[in-house]
Amino acid sequence: MTGRETVSGDLYRALFDTAPDAMVVVAIDGRIRLANPQATRLFGYTEDELIGQPVELLMPESVRAAHHGYRDGYMQRPRVRPMGAGQELVGRRADGVQFPVEIALSPIAAGTETLFAASIRDISETRRQRQALRRARFDACVARIGQLALEARDVDAFAEQVSALVLDAMRAVAAGIALMRSPRDQTLNSAVGPGADRDLVEQLFAALDVADATTLAQPPFDLDAWLQSPERREDWQHAGIGGGRIVPVLDHARPLGVLVVLTTAPLGDDRDAAHFLGVVANVLTTAALRQHTQEQLAHSLRLEAVGQLTGGIAHDFNNLLTVISGNLQLLEADYAEDPNAADSIAGALRAVGRGAELTRKLLAFARRQRLSPAAVAPAALLGELGRMLERTLGEAVQVRLDCAPDLPPVYADAAQLESALLNLALNARDAMPRGGRLTIAAGELTIAPDSEEIELPDGRYIRFTVTDTGLGMPPEVLARAFEPFFTTKEAGKGSGLGLSMVYGFVKQSGGHLDARSQLGYGTQIDLVLPVAMQAAAAAGRARPANLPRGSGTVLVVEDEPEVRGLAVAFLRGLGYDVLEAADAEEALTRLRAAEPIALLFSDVVLGSGDNGIELAQKARALRPGLPVLLASGYEFGGAATPHGFPLLPKPYRREELAAAAQAALRGERG
């Protein structure tokens, strides 16, 4: 050996011994040939204890077998692998303590033999720093997502922003959020890293082959294991995907969607990532529920405004119909002997009746129709309705009824409830032009004090569910389904008042109506009404068939001159003396006078000043026990006002006024 070779050998040995990292030299058989002092200090062995031992001695027992195979593969195709180029590994000290390490590998030619130098660095402190930086990044991301949630007006746009933020925070390959509009309708927002396929998340959902992606969020689904399975690993690794996580977006147990992250390596039991993604999913849940609540509120307010408008229109229309009907009835008496005139008048009166029916439907939507609630047995009601539907819907529609015979009674107007269910059934038939299946079910529903399922007071309810297999409705049609005069049917085939009547009836009855539908997948409508209490009783109003004549003086108070004129004409024709007043002030002046008055007949709405109810109360103060009869184009939910005064709905016929006046004079309240 020359002096130069000796100097070089000494220099290389000095460099080897003084290198800052632990270094070992391994032969092709995997046994350690050399170890520097840093290696002995790092692993807790003496140099003699390391020399000749397999390099796997420095690793946990759990990975030794796998590393042996990896080592053989590397030595057959040796290459330089710098520090940090590979994934982090785990070292094991002589006392059994494990710690994270990074390793650089270099093949070394030593004469005819090839050796392998491994430079090993303890990265425990580096890992702690990385974890701290990663957690800080997660915290900053959550804070930004929370700020965006407060500012968000549209949950889909918010989800798109969240996908991009999660992608950056996780250093992921792709991230996506699928929000469920219905079990078969999802809106997907996703973001991908540089150079990645923009359809990675959609490809994942397609590969999983599910209609509802929320099923993936249910344990024990393991996305890491699914991606690493032998039949899929190669395809996804080719796309740069080695692992991922699917996190459910839930409202209690109800799925709202999923948050998906695809990463280069499996996430395993990464608690920091799991916590971060869980917090993001919770924020998404809050945002989705807030938008749903805002949409429900806006829809309710819109329907309430339309209801007030239609109620006012119906009241004014009833006044017009009262004038038309009254004059026609007067003409009917005058031209009773003229067949041609009688036919024309009868036709006009029938048209008035159709107009009155139209206003009744409008008042039903405005929740101002007259109801006679009572205890109604659901099983008996559905039994009768089923027989009717079998005759009405035709053979192409299969009708299925599902109702327990011992279901408690529901508190509702029986006729209106039957009409509402029939209306829903006919709508379902129209949505199934080629036939299908109609199911009407009834069951008890208990709403707890802390329940968020339905916006109703806690208590017991009966839920009627009408489901069809028809064409369904797109979201824009479903949003307007309960509005009056809105219809998708051809001209002349629907008034657009059917569902609005059902809505008004249910709301006026203290219940809840909910519709769910998707184009091509049918419709389900839930009608929820309270359970009847034992004390509940039906309110009825008997109307005598004969036309009774009367006597005495009636004070007629009506601000519409034409309506007042008709009431005066009717009452005089029935034998009464009549006094007139255009408003409450004029009526009170007459009541303070000494002239005898047997009955006060007043409209409820009197323009400016007191209304009819206030007038009646003041009239009773002036003349205790004075019989009162009120009339209105509005409805008050029964045959009397909330203050107990009998009520005659407009438009009324002469015989109805005669019967109501007689009942009021006898002291009956309706």
PDB file of C-alpha atoms in Angstrom, residues 135-345:
ATOM      1  CA  ARG A 135     -51.417  21.515  13.071  1.00  0.00           C
ATOM      2  CA  ALA A 136     -50.964  25.267  12.707  1.00  0.00           C
ATOM      3  CA  ARG A 137     -51.847  24.903   9.018  1.00  0.00           C
ATOM      4  CA  PHE A 138     -54.954  22.895   9.929  1.00  0.00           C
ATOM      5  CA  ASP A 139     -55.989  25.480  12.534  1.00  0.00           C
ATOM      6  CA  ALA A 140     -55.565  28.326  10.062  1.00  0.00           C
ATOM      7  CA  CYS A 141     -57.601  26.417   7.484  1.00  0.00           C
ATOM      8  CA  VAL A 142     -60.431  25.768   9.957  1.00  0.00           C
ATOM      9  CA  ALA A 143     -60.467  29.442  10.920  1.00  0.00           C
ATOM     10  CA  ARG A 144     -60.700  30.470   7.267  1.00  0.00           C
ATOM     11  CA  ILE A 145     -63.457  27.937   6.601  1.00  0.00           C
ATOM     12  CA  GLY A 146     -65.395  29.259   9.606  1.00  0.00           C
ATOM     13  CA  GLN A 147     -65.105  32.808   8.261  1.00  0.00           C
ATOM     14  CA  LEU A 148     -66.303  31.716   4.829  1.00  0.00           C
ATOM     15  CA  ALA A 149     -69.219  29.842   6.429  1.00  0.00           C
ATOM     16  CA  LEU A 150     -70.421  33.078   8.051  1.00  0.00           C
ATOM     17  CA  GLU A 151     -70.198  34.922   4.737  1.00  0.00           C
ATOM     18  CA  ALA A 152     -71.583  32.138   2.528  1.00  0.00           C
ATOM     19  CA  ARG A 153     -74.871  32.690   0.733  1.00  0.00           C
ATOM     20  CA  ASP A 154     -74.788  29.501  -1.327  1.00  0.00           C
ATOM     21  CA  VAL A 155     -73.720  26.175   0.158  1.00  0.00           C
ATOM     22  CA  ASP A 156     -72.439  24.792  -3.180  1.00  0.00           C
ATOM     23  CA  ALA A 157     -70.108  27.768  -3.711  1.00  0.00           C
ATOM     24  CA  PHE A 158     -68.988  27.377  -0.091  1.00  0.00           C
ATOM     25  CA  ALA A 159     -68.272  23.677  -0.632  1.00  0.00           C
ATOM     26  CA  GLU A 160     -66.130  24.524  -3.653  1.00  0.00           C
ATOM     27  CA  GLN A 161     -64.043  26.932  -1.549  1.00  0.00           C
ATOM     28  CA  VAL A 162     -63.711  24.368   1.240  1.00  0.00           C
ATOM     29  CA  SER A 163     -62.480  21.716  -1.217  1.00  0.00           C
ATOM     30  CA  ALA A 164     -59.632  23.971  -2.331  1.00  0.00           C
ATOM     31  CA  LEU A 165     -58.698  24.863   1.267  1.00  0.00           C
ATOM     32  CA  VAL A 166     -58.696  21.221   2.402  1.00  0.00           C
ATOM     33  CA  LEU A 167     -56.595  20.268  -0.634  1.00  0.00           C
ATOM     34  CA  ASP A 168     -53.944  22.827   0.349  1.00  0.00           C
ATOM     35  CA  ALA A 169     -54.019  22.096   4.092  1.00  0.00           C
ATOM     36  CA  MET A 170     -53.707  18.336   3.609  1.00  0.00           C
ATOM     37  CA  ARG A 171     -51.134  18.642   0.783  1.00  0.00           C
ATOM     38  CA  ALA A 172     -53.468  16.200  -0.931  1.00  0.00           C
ATOM     39  CA  VAL A 173     -53.739  15.115  -4.549  1.00  0.00           C
ATOM     40  CA  ALA A 174     -57.491  15.773  -4.666  1.00  0.00           C
ATOM     41  CA  ALA A 175     -60.326  16.783  -2.362  1.00  0.00           C
ATOM     42  CA  GLY A 176     -64.051  16.862  -2.938  1.00  0.00           C
ATOM     43  CA  ILE A 177     -67.389  17.436  -1.229  1.00  0.00           C
ATOM     44  CA  ALA A 178     -70.569  15.703  -2.365  1.00  0.00           C
ATOM     45  CA  LEU A 179     -73.761  17.218  -0.920  1.00  0.00           C
ATOM     46  CA  MET A 180     -76.966  15.217  -1.197  1.00  0.00           C
ATOM     47  CA  ARG A 181     -80.122  16.908  -2.458  1.00  0.00           C
ATOM     48  CA  SER A 182     -81.867  13.546  -2.280  1.00  0.00           C
ATOM     49  CA  PRO A 183     -80.737   9.897  -2.208  1.00  0.00           C
ATOM     50  CA  ARG A 184     -80.240  10.013  -5.991  1.00  0.00           C
ATOM     51  CA  ASP A 185     -79.180  13.601  -6.449  1.00  0.00           C
ATOM     52  CA  GLN A 186     -75.765  14.828  -5.390  1.00  0.00           C
ATOM     53  CA  THR A 187     -73.843  18.016  -6.107  1.00  0.00           C
ATOM     54  CA  LEU A 188     -70.100  17.406  -6.315  1.00  0.00           C
ATOM     55  CA  ASN A 189     -67.512  20.154  -5.758  1.00  0.00           C
ATOM     56  CA  SER A 190     -63.848  19.164  -5.972  1.00  0.00           C
ATOM     57  CA  ALA A 191     -60.310  20.511  -6.252  1.00  0.00           C
ATOM     58  CA  VAL A 192     -57.111  18.803  -7.432  1.00  0.00           C
ATOM     59  CA  GLY A 193     -53.408  19.509  -7.095  1.00  0.00           C
ATOM     60  CA  PRO A 194     -51.068  20.542  -9.929  1.00  0.00           C
ATOM     61  CA  GLY A 195     -50.813  17.956 -12.683  1.00  0.00           C
ATOM     62  CA  ALA A 196     -53.588  15.743 -11.281  1.00  0.00           C
ATOM     63  CA  ASP A 197     -56.639  14.574 -13.207  1.00  0.00           C
ATOM     64  CA  ARG A 198     -59.525  16.974 -12.477  1.00  0.00           C
ATOM     65  CA  ASP A 199     -61.994  14.092 -12.444  1.00  0.00           C
ATOM     66  CA  LEU A 200     -60.245  12.038  -9.756  1.00  0.00           C
ATOM     67  CA  VAL A 201     -63.032  12.386  -7.165  1.00  0.00           C
ATOM     68  CA  GLU A 202     -65.730  11.598  -9.727  1.00  0.00           C
ATOM     69  CA  GLN A 203     -63.699   8.586 -10.846  1.00  0.00           C
ATOM     70  CA  LEU A 204     -63.524   7.423  -7.246  1.00  0.00           C
ATOM     71  CA  PHE A 205     -67.314   7.580  -6.833  1.00  0.00           C
ATOM     72  CA  ALA A 206     -67.803   5.813 -10.159  1.00  0.00           C
ATOM     73  CA  ALA A 207     -65.310   3.087  -9.201  1.00  0.00           C
ATOM     74  CA  LEU A 208     -67.068   2.532  -5.881  1.00  0.00           C
ATOM     75  CA  ASP A 209     -70.273   1.997  -7.899  1.00  0.00           C
ATOM     76  CA  VAL A 210     -72.837   3.410  -5.492  1.00  0.00           C
ATOM     77  CA  ALA A 211     -75.914   5.548  -6.177  1.00  0.00           C
ATOM     78  CA  ASP A 212     -75.690   7.301  -2.840  1.00  0.00           C
ATOM     79  CA  ALA A 213     -72.154   8.311  -1.849  1.00  0.00           C
ATOM     80  CA  THR A 214     -73.196   8.769   1.762  1.00  0.00           C
ATOM     81  CA  THR A 215     -73.171   4.980   2.178  1.00  0.00           C
ATOM     82  CA  LEU A 216     -69.373   5.190   1.894  1.00  0.00           C
ATOM     83  CA  ALA A 217     -69.257   7.196   5.084  1.00  0.00           C
ATOM     84  CA  GLN A 218     -70.690   4.375   7.160  1.00  0.00           C
ATOM     85  CA  PRO A 219     -68.147   2.283   9.086  1.00  0.00           C
ATOM     86  CA  PRO A 220     -66.308   0.023   8.627  1.00  0.00           C
ATOM     87  CA  PHE A 221     -65.474   1.326   5.113  1.00  0.00           C
ATOM     88  CA  ASP A 222     -61.687   1.814   4.851  1.00  0.00           C
ATOM     89  CA  LEU A 223     -60.669   3.887   1.827  1.00  0.00           C
ATOM     90  CA  ASP A 224     -56.948   3.235   2.432  1.00  0.00           C
ATOM     91  CA  ALA A 225     -57.501  -0.512   2.272  1.00  0.00           C
ATOM     92  CA  TRP A 226     -59.792  -0.201  -0.751  1.00  0.00           C
ATOM     93  CA  LEU A 227     -57.189   1.832  -2.681  1.00  0.00           C
ATOM     94  CA  GLN A 228     -54.377  -0.546  -1.682  1.00  0.00           C
ATOM     95  CA  SER A 229     -56.246  -3.721  -2.664  1.00  0.00           C
ATOM     96  CA  PRO A 230     -54.335  -5.783  -5.289  1.00  0.00           C
ATOM     97  CA  GLU A 231     -56.955  -5.360  -8.011  1.00  0.00           C
ATOM     98  CA  ARG A 232     -56.948  -1.539  -7.676  1.00  0.00           C
ATOM     99  CA  ARG A 233     -53.520  -0.536  -6.349  1.00  0.00           C
ATOM    100  CA  GLU A 234     -51.803  -0.239  -9.732  1.00  0.00           C
ATOM    101  CA  ASP A 235     -54.512   1.973 -11.299  1.00  0.00           C
ATOM    102  CA  TRP A 236     -54.637   4.416  -8.405  1.00  0.00           C
ATOM    103  CA  GLN A 237     -50.867   4.523  -7.873  1.00  0.00           C
ATOM    104  CA  HIS A 238     -50.562   5.400 -11.555  1.00  0.00           C
ATOM    105  CA  ALA A 239     -52.764   8.425 -10.766  1.00  0.00           C
ATOM    106  CA  GLY A 240     -50.532   9.286  -7.808  1.00  0.00           C
ATOM    107  CA  ILE A 241     -53.056   8.055  -5.204  1.00  0.00           C
ATOM    108  CA  GLY A 242     -51.902   5.813  -2.374  1.00  0.00           C
ATOM    109  CA  GLY A 243     -54.536   6.530   0.288  1.00  0.00           C
ATOM    110  CA  GLY A 244     -57.392   8.736   1.367  1.00  0.00           C
ATOM    111  CA  ARG A 245     -60.271   9.286   3.700  1.00  0.00           C
ATOM    112  CA  ILE A 246     -64.064   9.625   3.398  1.00  0.00           C
ATOM    113  CA  VAL A 247     -65.715  11.607   6.200  1.00  0.00           C
ATOM    114  CA  PRO A 248     -69.526  11.795   6.567  1.00  0.00           C
ATOM    115  CA  VAL A 249     -71.366  15.115   6.671  1.00  0.00           C
ATOM    116  CA  LEU A 250     -74.245  14.239   9.013  1.00  0.00           C
ATOM    117  CA  ASP A 251     -77.225  15.876  10.668  1.00  0.00           C
ATOM    118  CA  HIS A 252     -77.400  13.535  13.664  1.00  0.00           C
ATOM    119  CA  ALA A 253     -77.825  10.204  11.833  1.00  0.00           C
ATOM    120  CA  ARG A 254     -79.197  11.728   8.605  1.00  0.00           C
ATOM    121  CA  PRO A 255     -76.564  11.898   5.839  1.00  0.00           C
ATOM    122  CA  LEU A 256     -76.154  15.271   4.122  1.00  0.00           C
ATOM    123  CA  GLY A 257     -73.072  14.373   2.106  1.00  0.00           C
ATOM    124  CA  VAL A 258     -69.420  13.329   2.290  1.00  0.00           C
ATOM    125  CA  LEU A 259     -65.994  14.955   2.391  1.00  0.00           C
ATOM    126  CA  VAL A 260     -63.367  13.059   0.372  1.00  0.00           C
ATOM    127  CA  VAL A 261     -59.562  13.448   0.436  1.00  0.00           C
ATOM    128  CA  LEU A 262     -57.138  11.532  -1.803  1.00  0.00           C
ATOM    129  CA  THR A 263     -53.460  11.478  -0.809  1.00  0.00           C
ATOM    130  CA  THR A 264     -50.185  10.076  -2.116  1.00  0.00           C
ATOM    131  CA  ALA A 265     -49.777   7.706   0.851  1.00  0.00           C
ATOM    132  CA  PRO A 266     -52.220   5.969   3.221  1.00  0.00           C
ATOM    133  CA  LEU A 267     -53.385   8.145   6.105  1.00  0.00           C
ATOM    134  CA  GLY A 268     -53.646   5.193   8.466  1.00  0.00           C
ATOM    135  CA  ASP A 269     -54.373   6.306  12.024  1.00  0.00           C
ATOM    136  CA  ASP A 270     -53.297   9.912  11.417  1.00  0.00           C
ATOM    137  CA  ARG A 271     -55.203  11.505  14.320  1.00  0.00           C
ATOM    138  CA  ASP A 272     -54.378  15.080  13.349  1.00  0.00           C
ATOM    139  CA  ALA A 273     -55.834  14.572   9.874  1.00  0.00           C
ATOM    140  CA  ALA A 274     -58.875  12.750  11.258  1.00  0.00           C
ATOM    141  CA  HIS A 275     -59.580  15.566  13.731  1.00  0.00           C
ATOM    142  CA  PHE A 276     -59.114  18.249  11.074  1.00  0.00           C
ATOM    143  CA  LEU A 277     -61.413  16.554   8.568  1.00  0.00           C
ATOM    144  CA  GLY A 278     -64.014  15.912  11.286  1.00  0.00           C
ATOM    145  CA  VAL A 279     -64.103  19.621  12.192  1.00  0.00           C
ATOM    146  CA  VAL A 280     -64.443  20.583   8.513  1.00  0.00           C
ATOM    147  CA  ALA A 281     -67.329  18.102   8.125  1.00  0.00           C
ATOM    148  CA  ASN A 282     -69.085  19.639  11.140  1.00  0.00           C
ATOM    149  CA  VAL A 283     -68.773  23.127   9.628  1.00  0.00           C
ATOM    150  CA  LEU A 284     -70.194  21.790   6.362  1.00  0.00           C
ATOM    151  CA  THR A 285     -73.123  20.297   8.284  1.00  0.00           C
ATOM    152  CA  THR A 286     -73.825  23.660   9.924  1.00  0.00           C
ATOM    153  CA  ALA A 287     -73.654  25.493   6.589  1.00  0.00           C
ATOM    154  CA  ALA A 288     -75.935  22.990   4.842  1.00  0.00           C
ATOM    155  CA  LEU A 289     -78.507  23.083   7.663  1.00  0.00           C
ATOM    156  CA  ARG A 290     -78.446  26.884   7.779  1.00  0.00           C
ATOM    157  CA  GLN A 291     -79.159  27.141   4.047  1.00  0.00           C
ATOM    158  CA  HIS A 292     -81.934  24.554   4.372  1.00  0.00           C
ATOM    159  CA  THR A 293     -83.476  26.535   7.243  1.00  0.00           C
ATOM    160  CA  GLN A 294     -83.209  29.800   5.304  1.00  0.00           C
ATOM    161  CA  GLU A 295     -84.852  28.207   2.265  1.00  0.00           C
ATOM    162  CA  GLN A 296     -87.671  26.854   4.415  1.00  0.00           C
ATOM    163  CA  LEU A 297     -88.181  30.243   6.069  1.00  0.00           C
ATOM    164  CA  ALA A 298     -88.185  32.089   2.749  1.00  0.00           C
ATOM    165  CA  HIS A 299     -90.661  29.570   1.338  1.00  0.00           C
ATOM    166  CA  SER A 300     -92.941  29.902   4.377  1.00  0.00           C
ATOM    167  CA  LEU A 301     -92.804  33.707   4.253  1.00  0.00           C
ATOM    168  CA  ARG A 302     -93.583  33.691   0.533  1.00  0.00           C
ATOM    169  CA  LEU A 303     -96.556  31.394   1.042  1.00  0.00           C
ATOM    170  CA  GLU A 304     -97.709  33.510   4.005  1.00  0.00           C
ATOM    171  CA  ALA A 305     -97.572  36.678   1.900  1.00  0.00           C
ATOM    172  CA  VAL A 306     -99.423  35.011  -0.953  1.00  0.00           C
ATOM    173  CA  GLY A 307    -101.972  33.715   1.569  1.00  0.00           C
ATOM    174  CA  GLN A 308    -102.648  37.196   2.915  1.00  0.00           C
ATOM    175  CA  LEU A 309    -103.016  38.526  -0.621  1.00  0.00           C
ATOM    176  CA  THR A 310    -105.371  35.767  -1.736  1.00  0.00           C
ATOM    177  CA  GLY A 311    -107.408  36.085   1.459  1.00  0.00           C
ATOM    178  CA  GLY A 312    -107.949  39.786   0.795  1.00  0.00           C
ATOM    179  CA  ILE A 313    -108.837  39.142  -2.838  1.00  0.00           C
ATOM    180  CA  ALA A 314    -111.283  36.415  -1.821  1.00  0.00           C
ATOM    181  CA  HIS A 315    -112.993  38.762   0.654  1.00  0.00           C
ATOM    182  CA  ASP A 316    -113.486  41.473  -1.990  1.00  0.00           C
ATOM    183  CA  PHE A 317    -114.558  38.881  -4.533  1.00  0.00           C
ATOM    184  CA  ASN A 318    -117.129  37.497  -2.108  1.00  0.00           C
ATOM    185  CA  ASN A 319    -118.619  40.978  -1.764  1.00  0.00           C
ATOM    186  CA  LEU A 320    -118.964  41.182  -5.540  1.00  0.00           C
ATOM    187  CA  LEU A 321    -120.504  37.713  -5.666  1.00  0.00           C
ATOM    188  CA  THR A 322    -122.933  38.712  -2.922  1.00  0.00           C
ATOM    189  CA  VAL A 323    -124.138  41.640  -5.020  1.00  0.00           C
ATOM    190  CA  ILE A 324    -124.403  39.536  -8.171  1.00  0.00           C
ATOM    191  CA  SER A 325    -126.103  36.637  -6.429  1.00  0.00           C
ATOM    192  CA  GLY A 326    -128.535  38.871  -4.536  1.00  0.00           C
ATOM    193  CA  ASN A 327    -129.643  40.756  -7.600  1.00  0.00           C
ATOM    194  CA  LEU A 328    -130.072  37.513  -9.523  1.00  0.00           C
ATOM    195  CA  GLN A 329    -132.238  36.143  -6.730  1.00  0.00           C
ATOM    196  CA  LEU A 330    -134.401  39.272  -6.818  1.00  0.00           C
ATOM    197  CA  LEU A 331    -134.715  38.900 -10.573  1.00  0.00           C
ATOM    198  CA  GLU A 332    -135.499  35.213 -10.111  1.00  0.00           C
ATOM    199  CA  ALA A 333    -138.545  36.158  -8.019  1.00  0.00           C
ATOM    200  CA  ASP A 334    -139.653  38.849 -10.480  1.00  0.00           C
ATOM    201  CA  TYR A 335    -139.328  36.651 -13.591  1.00  0.00           C
ATOM    202  CA  ALA A 336    -140.476  33.357 -12.159  1.00  0.00           C
ATOM    203  CA  GLU A 337    -143.172  33.105 -14.844  1.00  0.00           C
ATOM    204  CA  ASP A 338    -140.777  33.714 -17.771  1.00  0.00           C
ATOM    205  CA  PRO A 339    -139.073  30.381 -18.681  1.00  0.00           C
ATOM    206  CA  ASN A 340    -136.362  31.980 -20.823  1.00  0.00           C
ATOM    207  CA  ALA A 341    -135.440  34.513 -18.154  1.00  0.00           C
ATOM    208  CA  ALA A 342    -135.564  31.847 -15.452  1.00  0.00           C
ATOM    209  CA  ASP A 343    -133.090  29.655 -17.380  1.00  0.00           C
ATOM    210  CA  SER A 344    -130.694  32.561 -17.874  1.00  0.00           C
ATOM    211  CA  ILE A 345    -130.891  33.549 -14.230  1.00  0.00           C
TER     212      ILE A 345
END
